[in-house]
């Protein structure tokens, strides 16, 4: 492997990531409340519990420059890519100031300026799109890579196999990150999937892969540094499986009755935020008081800036209904030239 | 002006667009080394190489999705799906992604991808190789659907589709690739919207597209010479968005309409045009509009039954005569 980077997070980075992950958690939990208050509609899929995955991987990447694509559980990947949380919350509120002008919603967050290429609601849909973005990067001889985050259940779609085959065949610069939270909607992985270790399923395509503890951001980061370096160096695709757990149901309409309380307790003890916080406290680099201050500041920012912006923003005008169906004034529609 | 075969016209459009813009690529099953099942990309692999003329695995949804993803960041892919029957497998990416991404991203992202695919009933290809799917594609907002009836359109529509910033589905026909026709020597961009009057007439409007334009032109000659009926033939090379004004204009002139489609009638092109006529110019009509459509069956293998399932020139003539009370 060329140009191996340091796989260790600095103390400064750990503190920053603790704050970022806590922000992500508080953002999602505030979405929960807003959904219960019926401020947010539709389907809402929360990321709480899985924070170390998106933050750990993307901290090792070049957010805003590398291309990121994911499923409907997409808020945190957008935030880490650089999306303004105010515009994200406004989108969830369906407001015209939202990152997609209120036309996308929770499952369809896009921030193309930040190279966040979207959240998609069809399970497995982004696999080939990511390979295509990587094809574009390859044609432009760009230094970026495409990072595709999807859940374990997406690997049972045909697009998983079709895309891995093409990505390897054409040596495309794409990193597939499997966030294995053990459930596909309400069905546990061993009841839907013949091979439960997802990283093993990739070997048939000669794509290197690894399984990593997705609750420990230091381990996620270290694995991401190596995987990203591999892909960026022109070696073709890589597959990382991160073992993780979502605290909420698949979506807000999910009773979550299919999981035992004891299982939830076990995973609750492995919380990615608490794990990192306690590690910093034990090392004498951080205190409980500092954490509480950090948390209070985050809660205040979410309330006084993020929620306030979403609440006070206007709805999209009715004239917007048919605005983005087709390109406007495209000369080739009438046989003209550009 | 030169005579080109349909496939030669498509090949020329590929070649010019790939020569013009290094971000134009083409991909599909057997299109590279083999040159395409219908020769539409013949010779391009040698000229532009495997990076731009991509032989894909038989993974329709996968490679169509890959093309759509590439189009997000400036690549201009032309995807050939060998047969529309296989395009069913790519519906997820075409409908759920290409057609919707501009809208659901609030205008941030677009998918300027071209998907070409031949449909229609050829010769005894059986139920799973004889689909006519244009009616499915034209019902999806965000997707343009065009269908050439002659080599000039095949050339010019593909050229415009490559440069247009919307996803465009080009519905071709398996029986038409060797059809000859005039194509301008100079570069030509055919409009992606509108319709063409393929034959002017005053007594009845025959609405047709793709192969049925040819049935209608033949029928119109017979109607003129044997029945003194002057039929107007309208070539609907754009199926989405349909040219409502153009449809109304012709019906307002002839006051009678027959729609001729190779597909089954249910939820089809004919049904949609009848609805437009009803909504826009019902009181212009001197007779109830009629459809000439295929039987609503999976296409049989047996050659007599296959012929029975698909309309022909005789069916068009019969329906025109009935509409005129003759």
XYZ file of C-alpha atoms in Angstrom:
664
model
C 0.000 0.000 0.000
C 1.351 3.421 -0.915
C 1.437 6.605 1.140
C 0.136 4.930 4.279
C -1.403 7.503 6.553
C -1.365 7.417 10.304
C -4.264 5.248 11.375
C -4.366 6.716 14.885
C -6.703 9.552 15.781
C -5.057 12.485 17.527
C -6.356 13.592 20.897
C -7.688 16.737 19.288
C -9.532 14.680 16.660
C -11.020 12.413 19.296
C -12.438 15.380 21.190
C -13.766 16.899 17.982
C -15.333 13.612 16.905
C -16.909 13.158 20.321
C -18.591 16.504 19.859
C -19.589 15.722 16.264
C -21.070 12.354 17.213
C -22.949 13.875 20.115
C -24.306 16.535 17.789
C -25.455 13.760 15.425
C -27.160 11.928 18.282
C -28.905 15.033 19.573
C -29.938 16.024 16.056
C -31.565 12.634 15.456
C -33.268 12.568 18.840
C -34.659 16.042 18.172
C -35.985 14.722 14.839
C -37.758 12.027 16.833
C -39.478 14.671 18.930
C -40.379 16.755 15.887
C -41.858 13.678 14.261
C -43.987 12.950 17.308
C -45.086 16.594 17.205
C -45.975 16.010 13.517
C -43.574 18.686 12.373
C -41.767 16.064 10.297
C -43.859 13.842 8.060
C -43.423 10.748 5.945
C -40.946 8.070 6.925
C -38.128 8.881 9.300
C -35.155 6.525 9.776
C -32.849 7.526 12.608
C -29.136 6.847 12.950
C -28.823 6.844 16.753
C -26.354 4.164 17.838
C -24.530 4.009 14.510
C -22.645 7.321 14.741
C -19.133 5.878 14.806
C -19.720 4.469 11.300
C -20.390 7.656 9.331
C -18.158 9.907 11.442
C -15.303 7.400 11.593
C -15.280 6.611 7.890
C -15.757 10.142 6.621
C -13.221 11.631 9.021
C -10.646 9.483 7.236
C -11.941 10.660 3.839
C -12.165 14.099 2.270
C -15.725 15.188 3.036
C -17.021 17.690 0.521
C -14.559 16.424 -2.075
C -15.023 12.670 -2.060
C -18.463 11.631 -3.253
C -20.814 10.118 -0.699
C -24.046 8.257 -1.401
C -26.324 6.316 0.892
C -29.781 5.020 1.702
C -32.759 6.659 3.415
C -30.962 6.693 6.792
C -29.008 9.636 5.498
C -29.039 12.661 7.815
C -25.717 12.089 9.508
C -23.793 11.235 6.344
C -24.996 14.556 4.912
C -23.991 16.504 8.022
C -20.522 14.943 8.054
C -20.209 15.713 4.328
C -20.758 19.367 5.168
C -24.495 19.962 4.883
C -25.699 22.780 7.105
C -27.873 21.141 9.817
C -30.268 24.093 9.567
C -30.953 23.377 5.899
C -31.225 19.686 6.695
C -33.794 20.235 9.445
C -35.672 22.665 7.200
C -35.843 19.907 4.582
C -37.294 17.520 7.153
C -39.870 20.190 7.966
C -40.661 20.384 4.228
C -39.603 24.011 4.006
C -38.380 25.822 0.906
C -35.116 26.679 2.688
C -34.377 22.964 2.972
C -31.424 21.502 1.110
C -33.852 20.071 -1.472
C -36.377 22.917 -1.211
C -38.810 20.658 0.624
C -39.180 18.312 -2.367
C -37.009 15.489 -1.037
C -37.724 14.855 2.630
C -35.866 12.709 5.122
C -35.167 9.829 2.727
C -33.923 12.103 -0.075
C -31.314 14.456 1.324
C -28.999 15.859 -1.358
C -26.222 18.422 -1.122
C -24.442 18.234 -4.431
C -22.127 21.189 -3.730
C -20.753 19.105 -0.880
C -20.633 16.027 -3.115
C -23.308 14.409 -0.992
C -25.058 12.612 -3.834
C -28.160 11.643 -2.034
C -30.237 9.446 0.067
C -32.259 6.871 -1.845
C -35.284 4.998 -0.632
C -35.022 1.767 -2.613
C -32.951 -0.716 -0.641
C -29.791 -1.435 -2.642
C -30.459 1.307 -5.197
C -27.222 3.245 -4.589
C -24.871 0.291 -5.271
C -24.725 0.834 -9.058
C -25.033 4.620 -8.734
C -21.865 4.613 -6.613
C -20.066 2.494 -9.195
C -21.202 4.980 -11.846
C -19.932 7.981 -9.911
C -16.648 6.100 -9.558
C -16.642 5.535 -13.325
C -17.030 9.291 -13.778
C -14.140 9.965 -11.401
C -12.022 7.451 -13.304
C -12.821 9.083 -16.659
C -11.933 12.524 -15.311
C -8.771 11.118 -13.733
C -9.914 12.658 -10.445
C -8.320 12.020 -7.069
C -11.665 11.541 -5.375
C -13.268 8.271 -4.479
C -16.933 7.402 -4.054
C -18.061 6.101 -0.674
C -21.334 4.190 -0.575
C -22.922 3.499 2.825
C -25.680 0.895 2.931
C -27.157 -1.479 5.458
C -26.639 -5.224 5.644
C -30.058 -6.021 4.218
C -29.224 -4.189 0.982
C -26.735 -6.959 0.243
C -29.604 -9.283 -0.550
C -30.553 -7.187 -3.577
C -29.314 -8.085 -7.038
C -27.721 -4.659 -7.339
C -25.169 -5.671 -4.678
C -23.831 -8.501 -6.812
C -24.180 -6.711 -10.125
C -22.345 -3.656 -8.825
C -19.524 -5.479 -7.047
C -18.909 -7.442 -10.212
C -18.700 -4.317 -12.377
C -16.716 -2.318 -9.800
C -14.037 -5.010 -9.717
C -14.197 -5.713 -13.453
C -13.537 -2.062 -14.267
C -11.330 -1.308 -11.240
C -13.570 1.535 -10.051
C -12.578 3.801 -7.122
C -15.473 2.984 -4.823
C -15.529 2.084 -1.139
C -18.607 0.156 -0.090
C -19.345 0.511 3.611
C -21.814 -1.987 5.021
C -23.402 -0.709 8.213
C -24.450 -4.063 9.605
C -27.074 -3.309 12.242
C -28.265 -6.922 12.224
C -31.816 -6.235 11.060
C -33.440 -5.711 7.676
C -36.459 -3.686 8.745
C -37.763 -6.141 11.381
C -36.123 -9.374 10.243
C -32.922 -10.453 11.971
C -30.021 -11.089 9.633
C -29.720 -14.829 10.267
C -33.370 -15.245 9.285
C -32.917 -13.476 5.930
C -29.322 -14.121 4.934
C -27.498 -17.383 4.347
C -24.061 -15.937 5.111
C -24.318 -13.544 8.047
C -20.730 -12.252 7.861
C -21.176 -9.744 5.085
C -17.475 -9.218 4.404
C -17.233 -12.880 3.374
C -19.828 -12.432 0.641
C -17.487 -10.117 -1.258
C -14.683 -12.615 -1.681
C -16.416 -14.112 -4.706
C -15.646 -10.891 -6.541
C -11.997 -10.711 -5.481
C -12.674 -7.491 -3.621
C -10.712 -7.061 -0.385
C -12.903 -6.713 2.669
C -12.795 -6.457 6.443
C -15.152 -6.697 9.363
C -14.690 -4.027 12.016
C -16.309 -3.065 15.316
C -18.587 -0.243 14.228
C -19.145 0.993 17.786
C -15.526 1.995 18.312
C -14.722 5.056 16.243
C -10.972 4.578 16.650
C -11.204 1.146 15.046
C -13.528 2.426 12.328
C -11.165 5.287 11.576
C -8.095 3.043 11.417
C -9.813 0.620 9.038
C -11.132 3.513 6.951
C -7.688 5.064 6.531
C -6.370 1.831 5.055
C -9.426 1.143 2.927
C -9.570 4.667 1.531
C -5.873 4.661 0.799
C -6.289 1.379 -1.056
C -9.105 2.740 -3.200
C -7.539 6.153 -3.793
C -4.304 4.536 -4.901
C -6.078 3.047 -7.906
C -6.430 -0.510 -6.643
C -10.153 -0.707 -7.290
C -13.059 -1.279 -4.896
C -12.929 -2.189 -1.212
C -15.634 -3.408 1.161
C -15.817 -2.622 4.869
C -18.352 -4.233 7.159
C -19.041 -2.273 10.338
C -20.842 -4.154 13.121
C -23.302 -1.721 14.624
C -26.757 -1.324 16.125
C -29.576 1.144 15.738
C -31.350 2.141 18.904
C -34.582 3.123 17.249
C -36.745 0.980 15.040
C -36.155 0.714 11.304
C -38.338 3.792 10.915
C -40.662 5.706 13.179
C -43.559 3.455 12.169
C -41.702 0.464 13.583
C -42.808 -0.920 16.968
C -39.333 -2.367 17.557
C -40.978 -5.399 19.172
C -38.790 -7.858 17.309
C -35.729 -7.233 19.485
C -35.252 -8.370 23.047
C -34.625 -5.915 25.851
C -31.509 -7.853 26.849
C -30.084 -7.504 23.344
C -30.768 -3.777 23.416
C -29.081 -3.512 26.822
C -25.963 -5.300 25.601
C -25.603 -2.952 22.641
C -26.506 0.049 24.802
C -23.410 -0.664 26.873
C -21.315 -0.393 23.738
C -22.561 3.063 22.814
C -20.032 4.736 20.483
C -20.308 8.134 22.136
C -20.112 6.918 25.734
C -17.246 4.580 24.823
C -15.152 7.400 23.412
C -16.121 9.805 26.194
C -15.181 7.358 28.969
C -11.923 6.543 27.242
C -11.015 10.231 27.179
C -12.060 10.690 30.811
C -10.045 7.642 31.891
C -7.013 9.018 30.113
C -7.465 12.232 32.074
C -8.002 14.244 28.891
C -11.617 15.112 29.465
C -14.079 15.498 32.315
C -17.707 14.709 32.954
C -18.290 18.430 33.470
C -16.793 19.288 30.101
C -19.015 16.657 28.519
C -22.100 18.123 30.164
C -21.162 21.592 28.993
C -20.593 20.259 25.476
C -23.965 18.536 25.521
C -25.743 21.643 26.800
C -24.159 23.757 24.058
C -25.211 21.275 21.405
C -28.780 21.115 22.694
C -28.909 24.882 22.734
C -27.539 25.164 19.185
C -30.069 22.650 17.898
C -32.936 24.443 19.596
C -31.999 28.084 19.098
C -30.527 27.776 15.603
C -31.477 24.542 13.835
C -35.071 24.140 14.976
C -35.680 27.876 14.975
C -34.555 28.124 11.338
C -36.783 25.224 10.299
C -39.782 26.537 12.218
C -39.487 30.059 10.864
C -38.815 29.136 7.234
C -41.613 29.413 4.660
C -43.283 26.549 2.845
C -42.499 26.113 -0.853
C -44.854 28.101 -3.105
C -47.472 26.211 -5.127
C -45.718 27.353 -8.319
C -42.857 25.020 -7.407
C -45.009 21.914 -7.892
C -43.891 21.196 -11.465
C -40.637 23.135 -11.509
C -38.012 20.391 -11.344
C -39.610 17.611 -13.380
C -37.598 18.322 -16.540
C -34.744 20.675 -17.422
C -35.858 24.243 -18.023
C -35.390 25.760 -21.483
C -33.183 22.969 -22.775
C -32.450 23.983 -26.394
C -32.314 20.376 -27.620
C -35.978 19.960 -26.809
C -36.800 22.234 -29.732
C -33.976 21.097 -31.992
C -31.778 24.101 -31.264
C -28.135 24.216 -30.330
C -26.535 25.252 -27.103
C -28.570 14.036 -48.314
C -27.685 10.333 -48.261
C -29.698 7.197 -47.818
C -28.746 5.402 -44.642
C -30.128 2.381 -42.986
C -31.667 2.889 -39.571
C -28.730 1.231 -37.789
C -26.237 3.270 -39.803
C -27.988 6.466 -38.771
C -27.830 5.485 -35.099
C -24.203 4.486 -35.462
C -23.378 7.826 -37.078
C -25.022 9.724 -34.212
C -22.988 7.715 -31.685
C -19.786 8.361 -33.594
C -20.340 12.113 -33.971
C -21.330 12.602 -30.352
C -18.410 10.538 -29.050
C -16.052 12.443 -31.327
C -17.492 15.752 -30.145
C -17.357 15.129 -26.391
C -14.916 12.827 -24.565
C -17.468 12.394 -21.766
C -19.901 10.606 -24.086
C -19.688 6.858 -23.575
C -21.819 3.954 -24.663
C -22.491 0.720 -22.906
C -24.541 -2.417 -23.190
C -24.454 -6.107 -23.861
C -22.305 -7.065 -26.879
C -21.987 -3.491 -28.107
C -18.190 -3.333 -28.107
C -16.170 -6.165 -29.610
C -19.246 -7.605 -31.312
C -20.465 -4.166 -32.439
C -24.024 -4.500 -31.207
C -26.791 -6.973 -31.925
C -28.200 -4.499 -34.459
C -24.797 -3.025 -35.410
C -25.673 0.344 -33.897
C -22.180 0.681 -32.390
C -20.204 -1.146 -35.064
C -16.550 -0.081 -35.217
C -16.761 2.242 -32.225
C -14.873 -0.098 -29.904
C -11.829 0.030 -32.164
C -12.105 3.789 -32.524
C -12.799 4.834 -28.920
C -11.578 1.904 -26.826
C -13.026 -0.184 -24.014
C -13.220 2.696 -21.511
C -15.804 4.471 -23.652
C -17.427 1.586 -25.494
C -18.218 -0.743 -22.653
C -19.283 -4.340 -23.056
C -21.364 -4.887 -19.951
C -22.244 -8.016 -18.057
C -25.858 -9.142 -18.477
C -26.969 -7.043 -15.504
C -29.527 -4.603 -16.863
C -30.452 -2.893 -13.615
C -26.802 -2.750 -12.570
C -25.300 -1.207 -15.682
C -28.239 1.139 -16.202
C -27.784 2.337 -12.622
C -24.062 2.683 -13.207
C -24.719 4.846 -16.256
C -27.139 7.004 -14.263
C -24.586 7.457 -11.477
C -21.908 8.420 -13.978
C -24.286 10.950 -15.529
C -24.545 12.706 -12.138
C -21.003 13.996 -12.493
C -20.771 14.921 -16.139
C -20.576 11.662 -18.068
C -23.003 11.397 -20.984
C -23.833 7.691 -21.258
C -25.766 6.086 -24.089
C -27.056 2.769 -22.796
C -28.228 0.105 -25.200
C -30.590 -2.404 -23.657
C -30.648 -5.218 -26.199
C -34.420 -5.602 -26.034
C -37.128 -3.730 -24.138
C -38.136 -7.032 -22.622
C -34.887 -6.823 -20.661
C -35.548 -3.184 -19.774
C -38.130 -4.415 -17.278
C -35.126 -5.415 -15.171
C -33.780 -1.867 -15.277
C -37.081 -0.187 -14.417
C -35.972 0.361 -10.824
C -33.033 2.534 -11.807
C -34.781 4.247 -14.729
C -37.963 5.112 -12.851
C -36.830 5.386 -9.253
C -33.579 7.192 -9.919
C -33.150 8.746 -13.377
C -36.695 10.101 -13.666
C -36.920 11.391 -10.100
C -33.500 12.607 -9.069
C -33.851 16.141 -10.423
C -37.127 16.580 -8.598
C -36.303 14.989 -5.281
C -32.995 16.838 -5.060
C -34.792 20.144 -5.589
C -33.052 20.654 -8.931
C -29.509 19.992 -7.693
C -28.842 16.805 -9.582
C -29.759 15.641 -13.070
C -29.368 12.385 -14.935
C -28.604 13.152 -18.595
C -28.557 9.528 -19.627
C -29.847 8.076 -22.899
C -31.358 4.613 -22.905
C -31.988 3.062 -26.314
C -33.849 -0.158 -26.670
C -35.726 -1.954 -29.420
C -39.193 -3.245 -28.751
C -41.956 -4.584 -30.900
C -42.949 -7.923 -32.237
C -40.449 -9.333 -34.694
C -40.684 -12.832 -36.126
C -41.800 -15.582 -33.775
C -39.679 -14.457 -30.849
C -42.324 -15.560 -28.376
C -43.891 -13.927 -25.363
C -40.725 -12.803 -23.574
C -39.037 -11.209 -26.586
C -41.972 -9.370 -28.150
C -42.933 -6.701 -25.647
C -44.028 -3.240 -26.636
C -43.321 -1.171 -23.574
C -43.557 2.452 -24.650
C -46.808 2.879 -22.764
C -45.038 1.976 -19.542
C -42.225 4.480 -20.030
C -44.462 7.341 -21.127
C -46.411 7.221 -17.883
C -43.451 8.275 -15.747
C -42.930 11.962 -14.979
C -39.349 13.136 -15.384
C -38.501 10.818 -18.274
C -38.576 11.845 -21.935
C -39.724 9.174 -24.369
C -39.104 9.395 -28.106
C -39.561 6.791 -30.810
C -38.135 7.279 -34.307
C -39.987 6.099 -37.388
C -37.208 6.714 -39.905
C -33.385 6.964 -40.095
C -33.390 10.768 -40.050
C -35.289 10.788 -36.782
C -33.189 7.946 -35.381
C -30.063 10.007 -36.061
C -31.333 13.400 -34.969
C -33.230 12.236 -31.912
C -30.204 10.391 -30.553
C -28.009 13.460 -31.128
C -30.408 15.685 -29.213
C -30.978 13.068 -26.505
C -27.240 12.891 -25.783
C -27.036 16.653 -25.306
C -30.327 17.172 -23.487
C -30.014 17.379 -19.706
C -32.958 15.042 -19.065
C -33.004 11.259 -19.136
C -34.322 10.143 -22.524
C -35.672 6.720 -23.417
C -35.467 5.978 -27.152
C -37.883 3.276 -28.207
C -36.638 1.588 -31.371
C -37.999 -1.428 -33.263
C -36.384 -4.753 -33.945
C -37.807 -4.916 -37.487
C -36.724 -1.432 -38.544
C -32.910 -1.448 -38.309
C -32.444 -2.221 -42.004
C -35.035 0.309 -43.184
C -33.511 2.953 -45.477
C -34.169 6.663 -45.523
C -32.677 10.064 -46.238
C -30.434 11.533 -43.574
C -28.975 15.053 -43.942
C -25.249 15.143 -44.618
C -24.854 18.057 -42.228
C -25.105 17.559 -38.501
C -28.762 17.605 -37.490
C -30.515 17.816 -34.123
C -34.110 16.621 -34.135
C -36.430 18.281 -31.601
C -37.262 16.029 -28.649
C -40.788 17.412 -28.432
C -43.548 17.790 -30.996
C -44.932 15.676 -33.799
C -44.559 15.482 -37.572
C -47.225 15.468 -40.239
C -45.999 12.492 -42.251
C -48.790 12.917 -44.811
C -51.177 15.825 -45.124
C -54.870 15.025 -45.460
C -58.280 16.489 -44.731
C -60.712 13.625 -44.077
C -59.307 11.788 -41.048
C -56.278 11.917 -38.735
C -54.277 8.731 -38.264
C -52.094 8.986 -35.178
C -49.118 6.649 -35.305
C -45.572 6.223 -34.029
C -42.537 4.135 -34.858
C -43.545 1.130 -37.039
C -47.233 2.030 -37.152
C -46.379 5.222 -39.082
C -45.473 2.944 -41.995
C -48.692 0.965 -41.736
C -50.644 4.225 -41.766
C -48.745 5.659 -44.752
C -49.468 2.497 -46.724
C -53.090 2.514 -45.609
C -53.418 6.185 -46.590
C -52.273 5.437 -50.147
C -54.837 2.673 -50.492
C -57.556 4.824 -48.913
C -56.778 7.588 -51.405
C -56.626 5.437 -54.516
C -59.441 3.002 -53.771
C -61.800 4.983 -51.534
C -61.044 8.660 -52.303
C -60.352 9.211 -48.603
C -57.655 11.771 -47.868
C -56.047 10.659 -44.602
C -53.591 12.710 -42.583
C -50.842 10.693 -40.925
C -49.395 12.128 -37.734
C -46.032 10.769 -36.617
C -45.848 10.978 -32.808
C -42.090 10.663 -32.511
C -42.437 12.080 -29.000
C -44.523 9.972 -26.653
C -43.628 11.941 -23.557
C -44.490 14.717 -23.224
C -47.178 14.305 -25.903
C -47.790 17.314 -28.140
C -51.368 18.109 -27.109
C -51.609 21.189 -29.324
C -50.416 19.309 -32.391
C -52.961 16.546 -31.775
C -55.763 19.090 -31.394
C -54.679 20.943 -34.527
C -55.004 17.871 -36.724
C -58.316 16.710 -35.212
C -59.734 20.229 -35.576
C -58.946 20.030 -39.277
C -60.173 16.495 -40.095
C -62.765 16.036 -37.315
C -62.029 12.314 -37.168
C -59.296 10.325 -35.457
C -57.911 6.808 -35.473
C -54.956 5.877 -33.310
C -52.768 3.034 -34.513
C -50.471 1.281 -32.052
C -48.627 -2.019 -32.135
C -49.176 -2.457 -28.403
C -52.137 -3.738 -26.438
C -54.894 -1.114 -26.019
C -55.097 -1.167 -22.228
C -53.596 1.964 -20.639
C -51.862 2.668 -23.918
C -50.878 5.410 -26.323
C -54.297 5.243 -27.978
C -56.091 5.531 -24.659
C -54.026 8.586 -23.788
C -54.623 10.302 -27.138
C -58.345 9.628 -26.919
C -58.337 11.233 -23.483
C -56.519 14.271 -24.873
C -59.012 14.573 -27.736
C -61.880 14.295 -25.240
C -60.397 16.911 -22.971
C -59.259 19.360 -25.624
C -61.485 19.132 -28.701
C -64.458 16.841 -28.146
C -66.834 19.156 -30.025
C -64.610 19.143 -33.090
C -65.387 15.450 -33.603
C -67.772 14.216 -36.281
C -67.332 10.587 -35.229
C -66.160 8.627 -32.220
C -62.374 8.175 -32.276
C -61.190 4.599 -32.692
C -58.112 2.551 -31.846
C -56.231 -0.051 -33.812
C -54.269 -2.057 -31.270
C -52.797 -5.472 -30.591
C -54.741 -8.271 -28.969
C -54.351 -8.135 -25.199
C -52.391 -11.396 -24.995
C -48.796 -12.487 -24.433
C -47.436 -12.780 -27.967
C -47.765 -16.370 -29.241
C -44.960 -18.240 -30.969
C -47.058 -19.682 -33.825
C -46.645 -17.430 -36.871
C -50.332 -17.278 -37.810
C -51.412 -16.472 -34.273
C -48.603 -13.940 -33.964
C -49.826 -12.160 -37.080
C -53.339 -12.291 -35.687
C -52.237 -10.593 -32.476
C -50.598 -7.589 -34.159
C -52.480 -5.000 -36.250
C -51.646 -4.450 -39.912
C -52.483 -2.179 -42.849
C -55.774 -3.956 -43.466
C -56.889 -3.342 -39.880
C -56.120 0.351 -40.287
C -58.174 0.566 -43.494
C -61.137 -1.266 -41.943
C -61.170 0.988 -38.912
C -60.922 4.152 -41.040
C -63.830 3.018 -43.194
C -65.931 2.229 -40.121
C -65.122 5.622 -38.581
C -66.246 7.318 -41.784
C -69.446 5.180 -41.901
C -68.397 3.400 -45.068
